[in-house]
mmCIF file of C-alpha atoms in Angstrom:
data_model
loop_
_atom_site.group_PDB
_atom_site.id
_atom_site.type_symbol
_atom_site.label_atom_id
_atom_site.label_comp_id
_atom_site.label_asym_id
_atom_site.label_seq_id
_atom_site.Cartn_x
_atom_site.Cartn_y
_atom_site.Cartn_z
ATOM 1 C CA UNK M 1 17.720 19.735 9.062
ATOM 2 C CA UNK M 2 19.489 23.221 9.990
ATOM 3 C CA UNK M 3 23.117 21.519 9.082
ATOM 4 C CA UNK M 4 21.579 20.500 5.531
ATOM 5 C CA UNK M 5 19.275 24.212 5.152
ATOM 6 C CA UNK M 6 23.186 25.683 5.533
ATOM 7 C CA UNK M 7 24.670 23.399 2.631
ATOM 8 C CA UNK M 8 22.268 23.867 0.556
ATOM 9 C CA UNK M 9 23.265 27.153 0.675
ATOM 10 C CA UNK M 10 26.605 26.483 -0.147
ATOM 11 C CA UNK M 11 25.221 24.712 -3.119
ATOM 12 C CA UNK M 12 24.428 28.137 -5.080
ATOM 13 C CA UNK M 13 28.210 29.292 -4.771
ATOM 14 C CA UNK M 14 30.310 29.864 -7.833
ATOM 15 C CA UNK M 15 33.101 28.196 -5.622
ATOM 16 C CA UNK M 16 33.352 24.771 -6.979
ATOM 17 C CA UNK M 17 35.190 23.205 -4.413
ATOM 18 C CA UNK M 18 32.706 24.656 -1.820
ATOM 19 C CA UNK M 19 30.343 23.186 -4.439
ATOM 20 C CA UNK M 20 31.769 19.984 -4.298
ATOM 21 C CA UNK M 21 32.442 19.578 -0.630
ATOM 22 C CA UNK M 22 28.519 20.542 -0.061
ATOM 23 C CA UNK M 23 27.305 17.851 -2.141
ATOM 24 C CA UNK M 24 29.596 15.155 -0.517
ATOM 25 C CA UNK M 25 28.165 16.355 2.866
ATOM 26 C CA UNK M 26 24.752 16.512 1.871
ATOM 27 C CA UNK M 27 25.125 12.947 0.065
ATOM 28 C CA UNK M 28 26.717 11.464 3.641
ATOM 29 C CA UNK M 29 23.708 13.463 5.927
ATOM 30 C CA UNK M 30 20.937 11.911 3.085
ATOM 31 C CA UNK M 31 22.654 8.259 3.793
ATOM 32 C CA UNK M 32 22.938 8.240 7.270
ATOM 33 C CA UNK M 33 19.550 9.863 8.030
ATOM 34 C CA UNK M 34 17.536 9.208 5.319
ATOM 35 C CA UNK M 35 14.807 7.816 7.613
ATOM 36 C CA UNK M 36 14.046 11.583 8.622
ATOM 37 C CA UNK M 37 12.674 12.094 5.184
ATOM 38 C CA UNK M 38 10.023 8.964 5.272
ATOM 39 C CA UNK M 39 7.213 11.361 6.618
ATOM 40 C CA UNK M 40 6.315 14.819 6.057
ATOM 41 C CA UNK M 41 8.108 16.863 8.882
ATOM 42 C CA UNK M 42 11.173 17.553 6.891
ATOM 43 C CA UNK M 43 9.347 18.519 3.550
ATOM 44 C CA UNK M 44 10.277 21.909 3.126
ATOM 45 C CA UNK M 45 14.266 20.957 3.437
ATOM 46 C CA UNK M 46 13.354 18.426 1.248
ATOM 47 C CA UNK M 47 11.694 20.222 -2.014
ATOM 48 C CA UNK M 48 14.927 22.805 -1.026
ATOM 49 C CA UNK M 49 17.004 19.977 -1.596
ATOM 50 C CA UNK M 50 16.010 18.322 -4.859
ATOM 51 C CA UNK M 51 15.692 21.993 -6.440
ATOM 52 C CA UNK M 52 19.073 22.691 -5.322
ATOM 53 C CA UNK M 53 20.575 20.066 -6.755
ATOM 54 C CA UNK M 54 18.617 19.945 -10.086
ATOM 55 C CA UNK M 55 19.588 22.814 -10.954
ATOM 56 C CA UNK M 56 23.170 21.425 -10.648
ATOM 57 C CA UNK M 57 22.913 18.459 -13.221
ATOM 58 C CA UNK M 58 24.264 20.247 -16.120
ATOM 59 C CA UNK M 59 27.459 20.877 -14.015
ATOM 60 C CA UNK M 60 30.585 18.849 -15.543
ATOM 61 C CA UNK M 61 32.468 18.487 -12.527
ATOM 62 C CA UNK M 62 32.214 14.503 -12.313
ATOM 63 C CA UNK M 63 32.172 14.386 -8.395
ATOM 64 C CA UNK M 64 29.235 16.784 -8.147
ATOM 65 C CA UNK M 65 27.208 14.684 -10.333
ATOM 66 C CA UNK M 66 28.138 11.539 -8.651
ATOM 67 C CA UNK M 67 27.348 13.114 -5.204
ATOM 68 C CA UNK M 68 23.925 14.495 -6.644
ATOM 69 C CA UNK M 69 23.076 10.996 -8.225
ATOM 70 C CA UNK M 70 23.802 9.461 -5.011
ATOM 71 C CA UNK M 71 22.185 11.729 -2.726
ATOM 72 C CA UNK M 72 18.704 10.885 -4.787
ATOM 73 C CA UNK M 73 19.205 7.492 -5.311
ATOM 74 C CA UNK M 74 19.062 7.583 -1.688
ATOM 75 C CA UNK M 75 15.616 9.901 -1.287
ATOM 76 C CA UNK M 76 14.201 7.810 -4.106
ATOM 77 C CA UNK M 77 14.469 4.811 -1.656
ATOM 78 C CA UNK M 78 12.530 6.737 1.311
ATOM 79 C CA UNK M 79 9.283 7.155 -0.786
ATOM 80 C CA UNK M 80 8.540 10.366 0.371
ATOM 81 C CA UNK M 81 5.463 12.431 -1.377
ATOM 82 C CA UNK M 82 7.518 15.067 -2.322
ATOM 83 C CA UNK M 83 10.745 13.070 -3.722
ATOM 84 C CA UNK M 84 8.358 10.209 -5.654
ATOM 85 C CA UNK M 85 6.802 13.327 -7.390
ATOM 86 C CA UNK M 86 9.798 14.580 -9.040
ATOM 87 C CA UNK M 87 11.621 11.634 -9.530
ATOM 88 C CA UNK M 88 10.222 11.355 -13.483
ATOM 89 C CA UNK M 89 11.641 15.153 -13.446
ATOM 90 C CA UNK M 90 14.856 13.276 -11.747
ATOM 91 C CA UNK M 91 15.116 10.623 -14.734
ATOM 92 C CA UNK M 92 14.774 12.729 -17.425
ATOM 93 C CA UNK M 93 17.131 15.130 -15.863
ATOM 94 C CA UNK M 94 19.936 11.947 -16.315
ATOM 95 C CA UNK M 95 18.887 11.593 -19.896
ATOM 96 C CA UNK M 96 19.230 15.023 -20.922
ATOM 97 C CA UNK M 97 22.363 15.798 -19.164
ATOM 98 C CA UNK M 98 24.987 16.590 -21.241
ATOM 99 C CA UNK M 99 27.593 14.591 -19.402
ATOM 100 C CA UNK M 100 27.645 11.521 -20.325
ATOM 101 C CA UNK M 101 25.784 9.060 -17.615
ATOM 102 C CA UNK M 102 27.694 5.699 -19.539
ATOM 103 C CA UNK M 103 31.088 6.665 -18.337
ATOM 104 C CA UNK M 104 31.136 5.817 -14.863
ATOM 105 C CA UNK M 105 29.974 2.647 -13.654
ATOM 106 C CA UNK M 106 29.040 3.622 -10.374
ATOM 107 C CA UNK M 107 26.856 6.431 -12.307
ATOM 108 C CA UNK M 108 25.608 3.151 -13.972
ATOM 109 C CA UNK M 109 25.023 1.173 -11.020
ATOM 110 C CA UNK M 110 23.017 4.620 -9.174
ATOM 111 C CA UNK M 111 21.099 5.031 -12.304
ATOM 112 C CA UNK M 112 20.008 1.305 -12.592
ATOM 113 C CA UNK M 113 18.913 1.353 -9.197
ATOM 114 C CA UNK M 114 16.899 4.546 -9.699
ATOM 115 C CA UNK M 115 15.063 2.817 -12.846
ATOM 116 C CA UNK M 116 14.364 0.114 -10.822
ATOM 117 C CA UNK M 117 12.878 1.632 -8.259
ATOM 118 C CA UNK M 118 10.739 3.994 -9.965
ATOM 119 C CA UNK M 119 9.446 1.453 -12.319
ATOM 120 C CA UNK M 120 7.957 0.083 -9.248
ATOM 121 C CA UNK M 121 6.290 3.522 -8.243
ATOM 122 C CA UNK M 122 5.758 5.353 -11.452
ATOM 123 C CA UNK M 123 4.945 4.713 -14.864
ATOM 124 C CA UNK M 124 7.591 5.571 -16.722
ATOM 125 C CA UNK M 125 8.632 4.922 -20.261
ATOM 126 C CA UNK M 126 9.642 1.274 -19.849
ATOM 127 C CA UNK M 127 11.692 0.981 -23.152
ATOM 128 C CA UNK M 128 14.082 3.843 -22.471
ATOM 129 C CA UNK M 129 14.570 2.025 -18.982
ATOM 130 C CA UNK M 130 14.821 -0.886 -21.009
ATOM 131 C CA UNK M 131 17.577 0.409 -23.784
ATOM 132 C CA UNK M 132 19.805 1.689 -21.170
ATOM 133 C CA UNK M 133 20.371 -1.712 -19.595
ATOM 134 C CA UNK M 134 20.783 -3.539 -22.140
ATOM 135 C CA UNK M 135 23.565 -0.517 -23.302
ATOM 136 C CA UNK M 136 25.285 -1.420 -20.086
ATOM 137 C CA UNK M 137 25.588 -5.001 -20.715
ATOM 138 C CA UNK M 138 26.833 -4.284 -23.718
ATOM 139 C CA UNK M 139 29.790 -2.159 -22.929
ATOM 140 C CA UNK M 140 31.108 -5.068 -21.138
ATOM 141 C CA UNK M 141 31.895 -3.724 -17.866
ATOM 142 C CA UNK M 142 31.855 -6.051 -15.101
ATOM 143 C CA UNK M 143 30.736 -4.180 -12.769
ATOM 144 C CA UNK M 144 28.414 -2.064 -14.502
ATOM 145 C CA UNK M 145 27.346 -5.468 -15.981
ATOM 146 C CA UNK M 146 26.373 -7.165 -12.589
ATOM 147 C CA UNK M 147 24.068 -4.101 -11.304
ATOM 148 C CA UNK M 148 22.268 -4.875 -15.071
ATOM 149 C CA UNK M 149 22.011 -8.348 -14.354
ATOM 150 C CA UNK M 150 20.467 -7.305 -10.892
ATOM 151 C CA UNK M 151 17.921 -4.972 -12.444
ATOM 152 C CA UNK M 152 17.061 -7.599 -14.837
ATOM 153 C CA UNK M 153 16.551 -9.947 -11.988
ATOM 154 C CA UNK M 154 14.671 -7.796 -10.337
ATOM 155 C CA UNK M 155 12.494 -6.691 -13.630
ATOM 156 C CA UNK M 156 11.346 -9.666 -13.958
ATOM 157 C CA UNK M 157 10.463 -10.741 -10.605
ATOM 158 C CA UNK M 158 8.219 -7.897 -10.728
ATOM 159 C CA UNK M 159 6.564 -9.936 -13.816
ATOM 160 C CA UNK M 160 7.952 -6.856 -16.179
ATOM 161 C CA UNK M 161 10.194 -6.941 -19.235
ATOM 162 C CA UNK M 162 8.818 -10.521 -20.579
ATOM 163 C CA UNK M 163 7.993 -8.927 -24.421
ATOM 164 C CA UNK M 164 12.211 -8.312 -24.058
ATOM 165 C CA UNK M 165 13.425 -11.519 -22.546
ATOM 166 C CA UNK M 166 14.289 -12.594 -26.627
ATOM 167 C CA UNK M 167 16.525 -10.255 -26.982
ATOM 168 C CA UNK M 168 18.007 -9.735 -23.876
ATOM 169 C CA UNK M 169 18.860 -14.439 -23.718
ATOM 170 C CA UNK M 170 21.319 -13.086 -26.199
ATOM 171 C CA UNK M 171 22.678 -9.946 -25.125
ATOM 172 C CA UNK M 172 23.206 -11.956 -21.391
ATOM 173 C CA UNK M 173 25.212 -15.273 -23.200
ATOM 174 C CA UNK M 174 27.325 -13.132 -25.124
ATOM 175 C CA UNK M 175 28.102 -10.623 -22.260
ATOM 176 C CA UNK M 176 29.283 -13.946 -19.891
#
């Protein structure tokens, strides 16, 4: 926790680079200990955390976003108190960014995942959820494509997302 209090740090530096390298640390640290975050000892380091790196979502430097979208992607997935309360702050934070989420498919694949899981834990606006995936499998992108297909899998195992399965049938045939 002291190593990721001292990048965090480093996350408020005009030095982009220093910037940069900070989030690629702190995204490593989150993936290889993200089990330190499942209960409550850690809490403070964690609400330090996801304010740090809010704030840097309007950033256009594509590898800090891709750090910070991994780095949460991986505290959405420990369900702790304080990360599963601002993860609708999280979502809408990708929809209002003003870089573009579509160009990247591993930004795709992170933010699929992200929907998915906090469909299962919060009640979000379905539709938007929705609308991006099907925008994914439209673009064509295999990659991009499969993580859809997953989420749609995955949708509807949860019994979700029937009132869409005529328009997705489609959307699916013409995309393979």
């Amino acid at each position: 926790a002291e190593v990721l209090d001292l990048l965090i740090e480093e996350l408020r530096s005009d030095n982009l680079v220093l910037v940069e390298n900070a989030t690629l640390a702190i995204a490593y640290i989150v993936e290889d200990s993200s089990q330190m975050f499942e209960g409550n000892k850690y809490n403070k380091t964690m609400m330090n955390l996801i304010e740090a790196l809010g704030l840097l979502f309007e950033t256009s430097n594509e590898k800090i976003l891709l750090n910070i979208l991994q780095t949460f992607n991986i505290l959405i997935t420990t369900s702790n108190e304080i990360m599963m309360n601002h993860t609708g702050t999280y979502l809408q934070a990708l929809f209002s960014s003003k870089t573009d989420l579509r160009v990247f498919n591993l930004k795709q694949c992170l933010v699929l995942q992200a929907f998915l899981i906090s469909i299962q834990t919060l009640s979000l606006d379905e539709a938007v959820i929705y609308e991006f995936a099907f925008d994914i499998l439209i673009k064509k992108d295999q990659q991009a494509s499969l993580a859809s297909v997953d989420f749609w899998t995955k949708i509807f195992q949860l019994d979700k997302g029937e009132e869409i399965l005529k328009e997705l049938v489609p959307i699916l045939i013409e995309c393979c």
